[in-house]
XYZ file of C-alpha atoms in Angstrom:
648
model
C -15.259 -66.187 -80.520
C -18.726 -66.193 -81.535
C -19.186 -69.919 -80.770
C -18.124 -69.239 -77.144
C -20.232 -66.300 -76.310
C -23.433 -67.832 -76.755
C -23.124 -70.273 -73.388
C -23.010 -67.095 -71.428
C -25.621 -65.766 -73.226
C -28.238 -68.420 -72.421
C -27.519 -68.632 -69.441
C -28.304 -65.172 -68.576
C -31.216 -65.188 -70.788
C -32.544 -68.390 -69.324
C -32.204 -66.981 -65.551
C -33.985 -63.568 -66.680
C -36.617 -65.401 -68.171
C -37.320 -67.393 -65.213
C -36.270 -65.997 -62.085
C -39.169 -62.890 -61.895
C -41.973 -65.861 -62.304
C -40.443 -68.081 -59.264
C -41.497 -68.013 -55.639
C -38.526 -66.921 -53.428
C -39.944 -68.695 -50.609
C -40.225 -71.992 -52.379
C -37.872 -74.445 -51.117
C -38.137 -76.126 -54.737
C -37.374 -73.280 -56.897
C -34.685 -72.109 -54.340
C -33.356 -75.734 -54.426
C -33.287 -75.582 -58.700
C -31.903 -72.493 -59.168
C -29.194 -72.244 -56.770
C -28.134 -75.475 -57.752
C -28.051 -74.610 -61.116
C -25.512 -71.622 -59.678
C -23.381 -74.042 -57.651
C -23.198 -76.570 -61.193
C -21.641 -73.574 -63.003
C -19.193 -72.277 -60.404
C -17.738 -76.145 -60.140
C -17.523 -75.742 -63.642
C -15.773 -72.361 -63.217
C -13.386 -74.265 -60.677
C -12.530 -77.517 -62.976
C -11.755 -74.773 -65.601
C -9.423 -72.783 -63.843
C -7.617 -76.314 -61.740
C -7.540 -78.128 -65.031
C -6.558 -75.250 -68.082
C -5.571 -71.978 -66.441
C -2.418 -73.195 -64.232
C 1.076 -72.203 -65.324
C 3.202 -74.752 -66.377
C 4.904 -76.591 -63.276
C 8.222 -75.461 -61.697
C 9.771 -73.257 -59.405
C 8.491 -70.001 -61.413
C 7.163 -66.877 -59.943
C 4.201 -67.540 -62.606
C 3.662 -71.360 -60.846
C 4.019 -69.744 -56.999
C 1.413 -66.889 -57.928
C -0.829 -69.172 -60.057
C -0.879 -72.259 -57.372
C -1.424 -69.784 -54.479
C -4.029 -67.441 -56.327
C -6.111 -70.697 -57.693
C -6.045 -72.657 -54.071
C -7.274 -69.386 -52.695
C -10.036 -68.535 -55.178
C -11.446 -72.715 -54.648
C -11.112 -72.226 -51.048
C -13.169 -68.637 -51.361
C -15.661 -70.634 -53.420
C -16.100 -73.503 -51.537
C -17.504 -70.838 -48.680
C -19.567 -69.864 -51.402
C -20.965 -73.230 -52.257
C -21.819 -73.894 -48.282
C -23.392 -70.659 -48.312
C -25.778 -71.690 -51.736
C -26.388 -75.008 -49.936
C -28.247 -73.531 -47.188
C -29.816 -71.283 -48.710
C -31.989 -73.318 -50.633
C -34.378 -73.028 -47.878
C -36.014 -69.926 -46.180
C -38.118 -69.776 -42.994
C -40.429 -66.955 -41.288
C -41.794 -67.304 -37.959
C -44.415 -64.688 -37.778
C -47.017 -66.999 -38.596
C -45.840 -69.102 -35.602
C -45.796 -65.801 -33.520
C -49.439 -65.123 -33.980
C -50.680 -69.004 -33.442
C -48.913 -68.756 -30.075
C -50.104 -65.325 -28.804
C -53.174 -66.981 -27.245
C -51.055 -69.196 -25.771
C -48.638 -66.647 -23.758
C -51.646 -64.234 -23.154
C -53.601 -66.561 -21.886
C -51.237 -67.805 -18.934
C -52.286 -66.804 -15.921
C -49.040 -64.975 -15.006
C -46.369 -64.150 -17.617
C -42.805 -65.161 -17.068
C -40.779 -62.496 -15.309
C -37.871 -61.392 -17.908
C -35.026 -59.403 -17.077
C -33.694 -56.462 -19.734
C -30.279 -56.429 -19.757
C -29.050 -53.155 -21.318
C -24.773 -53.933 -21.596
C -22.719 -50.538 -21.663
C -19.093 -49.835 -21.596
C -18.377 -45.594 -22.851
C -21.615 -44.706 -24.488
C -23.099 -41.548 -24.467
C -26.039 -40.771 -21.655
C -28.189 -39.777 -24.890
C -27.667 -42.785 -26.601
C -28.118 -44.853 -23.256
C -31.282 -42.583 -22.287
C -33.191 -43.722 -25.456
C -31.967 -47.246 -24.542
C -33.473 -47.126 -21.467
C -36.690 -45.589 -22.510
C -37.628 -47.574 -24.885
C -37.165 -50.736 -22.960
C -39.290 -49.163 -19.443
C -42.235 -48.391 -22.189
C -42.130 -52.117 -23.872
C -45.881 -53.406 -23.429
C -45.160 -56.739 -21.334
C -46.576 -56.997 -18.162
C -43.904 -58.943 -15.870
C -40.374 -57.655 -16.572
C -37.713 -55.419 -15.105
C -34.856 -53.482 -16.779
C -30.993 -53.292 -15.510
C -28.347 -51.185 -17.135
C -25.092 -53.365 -16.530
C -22.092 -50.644 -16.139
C -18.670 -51.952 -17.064
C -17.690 -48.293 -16.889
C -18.693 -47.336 -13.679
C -19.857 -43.982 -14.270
C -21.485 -41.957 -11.242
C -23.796 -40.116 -13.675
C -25.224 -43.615 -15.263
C -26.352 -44.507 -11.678
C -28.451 -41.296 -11.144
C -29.682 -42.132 -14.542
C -31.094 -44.915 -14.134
C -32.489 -43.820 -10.552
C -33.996 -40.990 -12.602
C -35.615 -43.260 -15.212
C -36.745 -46.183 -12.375
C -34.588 -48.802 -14.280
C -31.653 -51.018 -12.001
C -28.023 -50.366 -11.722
C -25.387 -53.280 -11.843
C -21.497 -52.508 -11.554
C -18.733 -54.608 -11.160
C -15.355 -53.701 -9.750
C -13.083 -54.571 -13.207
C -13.496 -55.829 -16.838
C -12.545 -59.174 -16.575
C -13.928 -60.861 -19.823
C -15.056 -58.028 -21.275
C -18.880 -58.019 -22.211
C -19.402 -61.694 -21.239
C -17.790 -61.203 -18.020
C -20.498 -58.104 -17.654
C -23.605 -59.914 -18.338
C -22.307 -63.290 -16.249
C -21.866 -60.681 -13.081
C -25.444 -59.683 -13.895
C -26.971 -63.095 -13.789
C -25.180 -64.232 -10.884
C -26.814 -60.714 -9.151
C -30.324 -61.994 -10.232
C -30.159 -65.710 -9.576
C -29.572 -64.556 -6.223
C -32.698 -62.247 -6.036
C -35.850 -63.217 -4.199
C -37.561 -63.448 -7.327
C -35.162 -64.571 -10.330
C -35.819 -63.724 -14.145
C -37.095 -66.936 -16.106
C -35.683 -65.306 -18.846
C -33.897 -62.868 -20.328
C -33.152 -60.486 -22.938
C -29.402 -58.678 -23.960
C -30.101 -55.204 -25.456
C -26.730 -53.102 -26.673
C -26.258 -49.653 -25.256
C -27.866 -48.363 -28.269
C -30.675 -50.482 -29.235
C -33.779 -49.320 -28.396
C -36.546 -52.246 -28.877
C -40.393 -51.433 -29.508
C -43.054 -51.761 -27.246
C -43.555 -55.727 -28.866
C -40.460 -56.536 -28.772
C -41.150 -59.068 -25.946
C -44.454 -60.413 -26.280
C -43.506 -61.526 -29.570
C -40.554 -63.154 -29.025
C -41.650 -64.961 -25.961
C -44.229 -66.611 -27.852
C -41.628 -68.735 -29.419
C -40.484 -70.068 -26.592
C -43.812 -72.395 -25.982
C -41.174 -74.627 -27.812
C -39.321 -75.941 -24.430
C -36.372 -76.715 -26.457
C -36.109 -73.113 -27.504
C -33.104 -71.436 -25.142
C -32.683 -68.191 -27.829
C -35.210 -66.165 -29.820
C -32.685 -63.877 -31.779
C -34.279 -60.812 -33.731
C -32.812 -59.132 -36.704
C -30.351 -55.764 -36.117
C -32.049 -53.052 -37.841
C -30.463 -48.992 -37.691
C -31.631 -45.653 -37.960
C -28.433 -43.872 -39.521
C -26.369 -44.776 -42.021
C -23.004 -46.918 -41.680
C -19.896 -45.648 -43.103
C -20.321 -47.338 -47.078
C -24.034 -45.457 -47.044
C -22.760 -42.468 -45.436
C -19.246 -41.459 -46.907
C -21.214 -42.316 -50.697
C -24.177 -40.057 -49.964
C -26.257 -43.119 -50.809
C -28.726 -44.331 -48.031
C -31.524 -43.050 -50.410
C -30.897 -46.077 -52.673
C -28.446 -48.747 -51.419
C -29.680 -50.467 -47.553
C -27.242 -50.905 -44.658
C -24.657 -53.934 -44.797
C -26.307 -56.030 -42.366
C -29.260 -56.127 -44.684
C -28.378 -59.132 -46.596
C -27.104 -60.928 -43.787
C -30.361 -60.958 -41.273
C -32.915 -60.431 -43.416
C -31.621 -63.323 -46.227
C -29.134 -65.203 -44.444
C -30.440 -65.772 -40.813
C -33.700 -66.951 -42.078
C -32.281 -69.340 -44.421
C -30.146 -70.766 -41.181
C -32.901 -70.625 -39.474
C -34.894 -73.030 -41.820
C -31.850 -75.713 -41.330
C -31.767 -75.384 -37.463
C -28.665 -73.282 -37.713
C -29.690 -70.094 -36.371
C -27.660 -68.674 -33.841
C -27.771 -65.770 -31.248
C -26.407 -62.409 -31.933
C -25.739 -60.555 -28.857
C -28.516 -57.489 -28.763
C -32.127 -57.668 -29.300
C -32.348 -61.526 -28.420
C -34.197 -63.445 -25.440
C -33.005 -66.465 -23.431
C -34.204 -68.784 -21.227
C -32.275 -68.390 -17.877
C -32.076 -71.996 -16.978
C -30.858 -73.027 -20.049
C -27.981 -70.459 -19.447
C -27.109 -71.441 -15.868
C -27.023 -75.313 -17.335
C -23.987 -74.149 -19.152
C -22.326 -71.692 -16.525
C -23.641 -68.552 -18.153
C -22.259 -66.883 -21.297
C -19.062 -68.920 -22.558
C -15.262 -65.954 -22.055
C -13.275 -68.274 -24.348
C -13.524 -66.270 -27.200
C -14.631 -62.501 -28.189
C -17.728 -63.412 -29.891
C -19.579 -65.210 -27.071
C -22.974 -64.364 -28.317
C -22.249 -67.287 -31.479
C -20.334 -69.214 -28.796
C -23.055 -69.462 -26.463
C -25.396 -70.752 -29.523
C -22.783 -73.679 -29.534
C -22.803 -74.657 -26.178
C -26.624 -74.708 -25.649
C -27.188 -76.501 -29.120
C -24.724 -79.536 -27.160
C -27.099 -80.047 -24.711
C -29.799 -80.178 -26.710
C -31.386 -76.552 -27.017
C -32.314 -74.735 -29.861
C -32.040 -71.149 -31.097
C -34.926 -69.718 -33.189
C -34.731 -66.323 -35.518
C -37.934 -64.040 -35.392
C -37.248 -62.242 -38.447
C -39.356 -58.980 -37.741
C -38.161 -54.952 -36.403
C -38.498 -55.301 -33.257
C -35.220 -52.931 -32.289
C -33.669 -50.220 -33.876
C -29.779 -49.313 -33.535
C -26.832 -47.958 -34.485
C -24.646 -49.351 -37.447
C -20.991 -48.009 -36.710
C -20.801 -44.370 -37.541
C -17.354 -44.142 -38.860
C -14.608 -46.838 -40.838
C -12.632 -47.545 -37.698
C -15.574 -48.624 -35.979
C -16.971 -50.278 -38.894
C -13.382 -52.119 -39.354
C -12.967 -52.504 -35.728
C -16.214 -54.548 -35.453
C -15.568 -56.756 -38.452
C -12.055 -57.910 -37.538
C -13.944 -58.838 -33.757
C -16.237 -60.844 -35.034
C -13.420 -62.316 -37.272
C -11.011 -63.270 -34.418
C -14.138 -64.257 -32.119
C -15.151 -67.007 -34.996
C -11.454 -68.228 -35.634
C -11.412 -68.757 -31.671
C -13.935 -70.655 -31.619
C -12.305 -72.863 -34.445
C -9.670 -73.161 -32.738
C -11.730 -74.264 -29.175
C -13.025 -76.974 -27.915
C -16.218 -76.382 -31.058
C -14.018 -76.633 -33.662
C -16.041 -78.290 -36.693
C -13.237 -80.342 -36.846
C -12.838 -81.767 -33.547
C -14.587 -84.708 -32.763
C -17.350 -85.814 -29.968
C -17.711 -82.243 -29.251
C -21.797 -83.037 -29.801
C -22.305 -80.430 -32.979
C -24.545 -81.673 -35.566
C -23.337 -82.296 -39.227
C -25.041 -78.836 -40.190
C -23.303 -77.023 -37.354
C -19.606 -78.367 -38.790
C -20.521 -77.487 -42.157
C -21.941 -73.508 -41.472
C -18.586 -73.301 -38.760
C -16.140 -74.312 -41.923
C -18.237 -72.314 -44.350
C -17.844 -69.749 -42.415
C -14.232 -69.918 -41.440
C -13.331 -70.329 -44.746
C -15.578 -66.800 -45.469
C -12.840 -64.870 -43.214
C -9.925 -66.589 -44.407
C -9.938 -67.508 -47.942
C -12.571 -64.780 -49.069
C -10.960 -61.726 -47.718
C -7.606 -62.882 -48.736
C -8.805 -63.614 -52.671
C -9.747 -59.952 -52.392
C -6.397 -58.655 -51.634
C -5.109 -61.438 -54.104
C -7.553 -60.256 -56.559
C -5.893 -56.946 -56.622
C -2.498 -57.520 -57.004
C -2.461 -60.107 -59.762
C -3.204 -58.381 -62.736
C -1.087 -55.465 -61.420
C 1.851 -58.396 -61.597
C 1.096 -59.591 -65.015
C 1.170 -55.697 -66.560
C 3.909 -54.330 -64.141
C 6.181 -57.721 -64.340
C 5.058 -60.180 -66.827
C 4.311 -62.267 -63.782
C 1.125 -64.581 -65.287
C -0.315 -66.396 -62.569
C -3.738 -67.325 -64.866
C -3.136 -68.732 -68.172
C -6.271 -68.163 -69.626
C -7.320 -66.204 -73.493
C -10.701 -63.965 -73.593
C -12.899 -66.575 -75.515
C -11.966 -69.660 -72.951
C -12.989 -66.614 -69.923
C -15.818 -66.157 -72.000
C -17.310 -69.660 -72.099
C -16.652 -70.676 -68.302
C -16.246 -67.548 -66.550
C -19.536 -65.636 -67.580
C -21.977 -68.235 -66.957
C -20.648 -68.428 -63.813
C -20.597 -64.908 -62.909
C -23.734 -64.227 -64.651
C -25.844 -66.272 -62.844
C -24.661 -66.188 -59.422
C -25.173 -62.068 -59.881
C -28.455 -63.007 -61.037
C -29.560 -65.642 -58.353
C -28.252 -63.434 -55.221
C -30.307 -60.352 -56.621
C -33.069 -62.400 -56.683
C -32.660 -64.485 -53.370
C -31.443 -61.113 -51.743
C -34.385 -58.166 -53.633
C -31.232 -56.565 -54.824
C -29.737 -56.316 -51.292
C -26.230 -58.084 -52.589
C -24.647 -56.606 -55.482
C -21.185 -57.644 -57.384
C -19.309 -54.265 -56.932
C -21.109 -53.335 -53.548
C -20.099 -56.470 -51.838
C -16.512 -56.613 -53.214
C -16.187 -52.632 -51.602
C -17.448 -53.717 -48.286
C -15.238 -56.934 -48.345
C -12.150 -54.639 -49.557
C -12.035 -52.385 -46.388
C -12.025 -54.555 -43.612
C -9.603 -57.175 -45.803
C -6.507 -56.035 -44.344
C -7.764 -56.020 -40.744
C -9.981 -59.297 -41.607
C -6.262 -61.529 -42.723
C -4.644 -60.118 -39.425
C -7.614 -61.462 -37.096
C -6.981 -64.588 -38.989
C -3.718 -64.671 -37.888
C -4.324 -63.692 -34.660
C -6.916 -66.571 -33.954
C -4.993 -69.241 -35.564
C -1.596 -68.051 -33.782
C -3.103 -67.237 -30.327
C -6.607 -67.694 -29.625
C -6.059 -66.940 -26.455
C -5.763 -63.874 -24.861
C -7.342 -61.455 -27.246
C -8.844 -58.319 -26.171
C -12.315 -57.792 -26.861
C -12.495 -54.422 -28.678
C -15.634 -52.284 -28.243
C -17.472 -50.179 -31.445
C -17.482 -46.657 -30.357
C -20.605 -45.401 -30.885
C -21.651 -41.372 -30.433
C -19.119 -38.613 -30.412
C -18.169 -35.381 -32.515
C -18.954 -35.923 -36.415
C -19.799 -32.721 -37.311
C -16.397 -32.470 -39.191
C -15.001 -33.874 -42.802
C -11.808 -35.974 -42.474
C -10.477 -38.897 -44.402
C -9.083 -41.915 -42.697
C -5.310 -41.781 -44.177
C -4.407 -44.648 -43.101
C -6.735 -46.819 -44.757
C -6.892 -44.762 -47.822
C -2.569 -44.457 -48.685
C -3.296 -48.650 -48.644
C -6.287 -48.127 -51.674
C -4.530 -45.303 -53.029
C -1.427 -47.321 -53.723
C -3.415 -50.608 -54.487
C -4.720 -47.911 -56.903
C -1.901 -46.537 -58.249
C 0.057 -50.280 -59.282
C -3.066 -50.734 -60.972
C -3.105 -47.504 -63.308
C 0.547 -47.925 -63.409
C -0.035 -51.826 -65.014
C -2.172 -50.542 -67.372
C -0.419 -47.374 -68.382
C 3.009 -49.388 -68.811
C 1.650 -52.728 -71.080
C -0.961 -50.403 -73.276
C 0.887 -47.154 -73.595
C 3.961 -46.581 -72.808
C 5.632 -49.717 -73.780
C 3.786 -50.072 -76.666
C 6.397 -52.167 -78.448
C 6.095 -55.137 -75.481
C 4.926 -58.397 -76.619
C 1.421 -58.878 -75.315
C -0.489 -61.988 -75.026
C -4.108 -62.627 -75.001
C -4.055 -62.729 -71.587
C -3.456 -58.897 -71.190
C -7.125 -58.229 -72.202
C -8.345 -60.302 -69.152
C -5.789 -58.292 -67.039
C -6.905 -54.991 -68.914
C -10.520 -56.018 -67.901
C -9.522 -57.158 -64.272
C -7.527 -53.865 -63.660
C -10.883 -51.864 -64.908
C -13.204 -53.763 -62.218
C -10.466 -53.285 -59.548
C -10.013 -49.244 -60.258
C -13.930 -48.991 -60.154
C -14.257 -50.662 -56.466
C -10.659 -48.810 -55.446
C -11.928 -45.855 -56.537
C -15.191 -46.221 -54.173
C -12.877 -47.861 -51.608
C -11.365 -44.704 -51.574
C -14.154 -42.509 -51.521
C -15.444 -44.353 -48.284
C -12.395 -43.251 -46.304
C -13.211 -39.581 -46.435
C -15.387 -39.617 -43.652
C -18.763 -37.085 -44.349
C -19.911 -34.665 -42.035
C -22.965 -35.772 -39.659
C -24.208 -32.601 -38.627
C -27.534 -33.858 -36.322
C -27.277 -35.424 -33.583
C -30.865 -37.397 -33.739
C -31.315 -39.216 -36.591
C -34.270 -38.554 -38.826
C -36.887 -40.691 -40.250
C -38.729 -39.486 -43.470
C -42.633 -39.379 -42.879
C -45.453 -37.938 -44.153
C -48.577 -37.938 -41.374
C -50.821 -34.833 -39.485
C -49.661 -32.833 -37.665
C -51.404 -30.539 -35.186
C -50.067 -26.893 -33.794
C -51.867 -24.708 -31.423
C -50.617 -20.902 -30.852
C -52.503 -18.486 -29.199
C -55.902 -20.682 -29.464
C -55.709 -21.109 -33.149
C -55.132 -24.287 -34.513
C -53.025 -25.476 -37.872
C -52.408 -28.510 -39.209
C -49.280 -29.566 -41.118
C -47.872 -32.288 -43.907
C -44.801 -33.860 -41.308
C -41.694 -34.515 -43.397
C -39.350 -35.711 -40.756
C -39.241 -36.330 -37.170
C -36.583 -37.197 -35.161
C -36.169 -37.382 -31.323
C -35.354 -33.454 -31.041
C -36.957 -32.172 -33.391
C -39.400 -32.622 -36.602
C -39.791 -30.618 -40.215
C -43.059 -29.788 -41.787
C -44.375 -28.905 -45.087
C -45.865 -25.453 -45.324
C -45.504 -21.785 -43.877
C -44.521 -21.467 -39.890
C -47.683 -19.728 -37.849
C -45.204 -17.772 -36.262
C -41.872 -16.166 -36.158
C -38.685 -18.127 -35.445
C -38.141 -18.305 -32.018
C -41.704 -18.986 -30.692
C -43.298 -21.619 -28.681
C -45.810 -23.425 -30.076
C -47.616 -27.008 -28.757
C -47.429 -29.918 -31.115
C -49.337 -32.837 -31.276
C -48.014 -35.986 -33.190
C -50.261 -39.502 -33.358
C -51.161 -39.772 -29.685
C -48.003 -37.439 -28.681
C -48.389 -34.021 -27.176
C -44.913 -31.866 -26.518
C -44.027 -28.270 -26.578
C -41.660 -27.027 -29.251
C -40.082 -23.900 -30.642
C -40.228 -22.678 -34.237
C -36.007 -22.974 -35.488
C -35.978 -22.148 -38.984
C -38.572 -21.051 -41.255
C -38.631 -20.807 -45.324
C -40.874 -20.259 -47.761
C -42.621 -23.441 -48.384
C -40.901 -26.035 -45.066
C -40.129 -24.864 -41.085
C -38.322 -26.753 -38.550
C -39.079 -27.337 -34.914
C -36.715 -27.836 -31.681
C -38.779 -29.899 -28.995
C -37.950 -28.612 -25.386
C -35.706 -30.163 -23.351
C -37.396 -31.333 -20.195
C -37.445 -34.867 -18.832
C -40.802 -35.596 -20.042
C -40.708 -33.937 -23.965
C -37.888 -36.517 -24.067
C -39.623 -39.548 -22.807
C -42.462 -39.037 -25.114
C -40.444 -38.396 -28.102
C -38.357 -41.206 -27.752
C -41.691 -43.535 -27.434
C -42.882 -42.039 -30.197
C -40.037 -42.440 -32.637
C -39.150 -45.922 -31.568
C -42.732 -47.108 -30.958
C -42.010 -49.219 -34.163
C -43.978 -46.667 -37.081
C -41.135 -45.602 -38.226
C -38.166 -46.947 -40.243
C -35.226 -46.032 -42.406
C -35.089 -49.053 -44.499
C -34.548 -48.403 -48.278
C -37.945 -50.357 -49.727
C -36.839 -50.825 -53.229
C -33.378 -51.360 -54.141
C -32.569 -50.289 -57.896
C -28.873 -50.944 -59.196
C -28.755 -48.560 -61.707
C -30.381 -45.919 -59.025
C -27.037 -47.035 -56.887
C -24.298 -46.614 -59.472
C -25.676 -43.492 -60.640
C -25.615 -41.822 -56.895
C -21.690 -43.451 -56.477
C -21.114 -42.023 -59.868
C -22.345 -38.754 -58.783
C -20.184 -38.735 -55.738
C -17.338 -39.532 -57.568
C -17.529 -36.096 -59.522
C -19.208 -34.010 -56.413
């Protein structure tokens, strides 16, 4: 045993010792290390082809073990792509600044036009929307809301707010079909938009937002200049574990690590809100593509075959909302599944030849493919076959602890290792496995879906807004974990205790192990589906600036804490009773407010209500100074808070 630990062991000493003195934006350490990583999970996979396969035949341990092992090299070989291109890294905010002479300096900017896409959102979260984009500090552009609900009060709305209104008279093609009714309506303007830029209902973009990414576009190729998705409340895994103190949102790893390591190999590609395009480039290929759910990737596609490029400005340049609640955050992950499987299955498959994608594009589109498919499946798989082995004697992995030991652990240990370091801590082992876990069901049935019938699908909209001021746990989801759960505890209970007398190989200490790891992220998985309260309806952003009160001529001045659209916290004892009016000034930002609560050492204020509080306090909280982005990510910090959730 002792002879096989020590592989393991060097390995994770060796990446320790090295990784904190490497440059992460070096293409040449990137380039060693991860393929140091990919070496040792090929090793993993000749291992587990070559020594852990039941014997052949028509068993239910050959069935289990073939299936389980072509899954887990599929899984893996996603994972390999995915190492491959990350070995390079790119920021363009270098670029951004070279060029601002350049756009500045034109004698007339080009005229953009601000599409802001709605279906059922909430006027509050479409006001902000439209605020934010009328204050955005570019000199030549216009803003539309594009109505695929065809709501009476939206139209006075935007009348109120000086922004345009575009309708249509159905659905047809969902949010595609929306914008390509809005760009036929502009081409046929006097004065058509060179360009333009897709903003969801609730993404509200900073005043830069498009001065800096139009300097990208000196670049004629360039056709896209896709910004990163950040949010200002927590998504369901943050939320429902009382953890956005310590552990970012989802989409962290993907578009701060991932897009600009796509971006480095020409493979970045637009996604949807908070992205620019060049308007001839668009009406070269008949506007945004309907064949498939996700047309925001699909339009990427069909510019890149005619020769255009898409660029990633990796700065906060918008701020959102991450789905509020597990059906929306399940909802959204299963569209994007079927949208990518339909465009597999289309006319850019990476398969399909003389279809005028590059060798990168084929190899990110079956990466990727094989991400939904294989990886979400191994999940599920991952669950159920130690449960097999200690319920029914059913060994799909032929394998004893000290053989694990000396192929498994390297493996493990120094991809864990690697990502952290790629990632700041952004992708961790147990996090990633609970966020891949609940959308796995709904994940394999897109799959299905988009293989079986690519055609046809309904695009399904995240609901965003609504009542979550109450507690209540999404059954349906959770009886799936809970039983998961209970096969598990049941394996365990029946091979260690109460059949004490059974036979047990050596192979029952992996599955004892495996069972362990799969109650820890059940457990969580479980936790996630009781949905927490969300009591405000502004989200808050932590702080601490001046602020100035004035009451009856006399003037205080106050630690802020918090400040959110509505409303704002400060340190200290109120100057007046609860109830009374007071005027605030915040930064450059003068409203009225009223005094709400009051304590001993903290009081809270309600900004009024009128037309113009609002305006100003949106600017202000999305003029880009704030952000609720977790700065240092500590894993210990994170399993402590889930730990402490378990037991609140």
């Amino acid at each position: 045993m002792a002879s096989s630990v020590w592989p393991g062991a060097v390995a994770f000493g060796l990446v320790i010792a090295a990784l904190p003195w490497l440059r992460r934006d070096s293409s040449l350490a990137r380039t060693v290390v991860l393929g140091f990583a990919i070496l040792l999970t090929w090793r993993y996979v000749a291992w587990r082809v070559s020594e852990t396969l039941p014997p052949v035949g028509l068993t239910a341990d050959w069935i289990a073990g073939i299936a389980f092992a072509s899954v887990e090299a599929l899984a893996l070989v996603s994972t390999t792509i995915t190492l491959v291109f990350m070995t390079r890294t790119r920021s363009r905010s270098a670029e951004v600044e070279a060029n601002m002479g350049w756009l500045l300096d034109r004698p007339q900017l080009p005229r953009i036009d601000v599409l802001i896409c709605t279906y059922n959102e909430e006027e509050p979260i479409l006001e902000q929307t439209i605020v934010g984009a009328m204050a955005m500090r570019y000199p030549n552009f216009r803003v539309w809301v594009c109505d695929d609900g065809r709501r009476r009060w939206l139209e006075e709305l935007c009348r109120r707010h000086g922004c345009g209104y575009i309708t249509r008279n159905d659905n047809a093609h969902a949010k595609a079909g929306n914008i390509n009714n809005a760009l036929s309506r502009l081409e046929a303007l006097p004065d058509p938009p060179e360009f333009i830029s897709i903003l969801d209902a609730d993404f509200v973009p900073t005043p830069e937002f498009l001065t800096r990414a139009m300097t990208l576009f000196r670049d004629e190729r360039v056709a896209i200049v896709q910004t990163p998705q950040h949010f200002v409340n927590p998504d369901p895994i943050q939320g429902n574990l009382s953890a956005a103190h310590v552990w970012p949102d989802e989409q962290r790893y993907f578009f701060d690590v991932l897009m600009a390591s796509m971006d480095a190999w020409g493979a970045a590609f637009c996604c949807g809100t908070s992205s620019v395009i060049r308007f001839s480039a668009l009406k070269q290929i008949g506007g945004f593509p309907t064949e498939s759910v996700t047309e925001d990737y699909l339009v990427t596609l069909r510019l890149r075959q005619i020769g255009y490029q898409t660029v990633y400005l990796n700065e906060r340049l918008t701020l959102g909302l991450a789905p509020e609640g597990l059906k929306e955050y399940i909802t959204q992950r299963s569209r994007w599944c079927l949208g990518f499987v339909q465009i597999c299955r289309g006319r850019c498959s990476p398969i399909r030849p003389g279809n005028g994608l590059s060798a990168v594009d084929r190899l990110i589109l079956s990466g990727t493919f094989l991400y939904w498919s294989a990886a979400h499946l191994f999940r599920l798989l991952g669950l159920l076959i130690p449960a097999l082995y200690l319920l029914f004697g059913v060994e799909a992995v032929h394998a004893d602890v000290s053989d694990a030991i000396l192929n498994f652990v390297p493996y493990f240990v120094v991809q864990c290792a690697v990502m952290a370091w790629l990632s700041e801590g952004r992708l961790l082992p147990i996090m990633a496995d609970v966020s891949q876990l609940l959308s796995a069901h709904a994940v394999v049935r897109a799959v299905a879906a988009g293989l079986v019938k690519p055609k046809g699908q309904k695009f399904k909209v995240t609901a965003k807004g609504g009542d979550r001021d109450r507690l209540f746990v999404q059954w349906s989801l959770f009886r799936i974990f809970a039983i998961y759960l209970a096969l598990t505890i049941a394996g365990v209970m029946l091979a260690f205790v109460i059949d004490d007398g059974r036979p047990l190989q050596e192979s029952s200490v992996l599955a004892l192990f495996w069972s362990w790891y799969n109650i820890i992220i059940l457990t969580i998985a479980c936790l996630v589906c009781i949905e927490q309260p969300r009591k405000r309806k502004a989200e808050r952003f932590a702080t601490c600036e001046p602020v100035t009160i004035v009451r009856g001529g006399q003037v205080y001045s106050y630690p802020l804490l918090d400040i959110s659209t509505g409303g704002m916290r400060l340190a200290g004892k109120a100057p007046a009773a609860v109830g009374t009016a007071v005027a605030v000034r915040v930064g450059d930002t003068r409203v009225m407010a009223q005094i709400v609560r009051a304590d001993e050492d903290e009081f809270a204020l309600r900004t009024d209500h009128s037309l113009a509080t609002r305006k100003a306090m949106i600017r202000h909280v999305y003029g880009g100074r704030y952000s609720a982005a977790v700065e240092r990510i500590r894993a210990g910090q994170v399993m402590l808070t889930i730990l402490g959730r378990v037991f609140r």
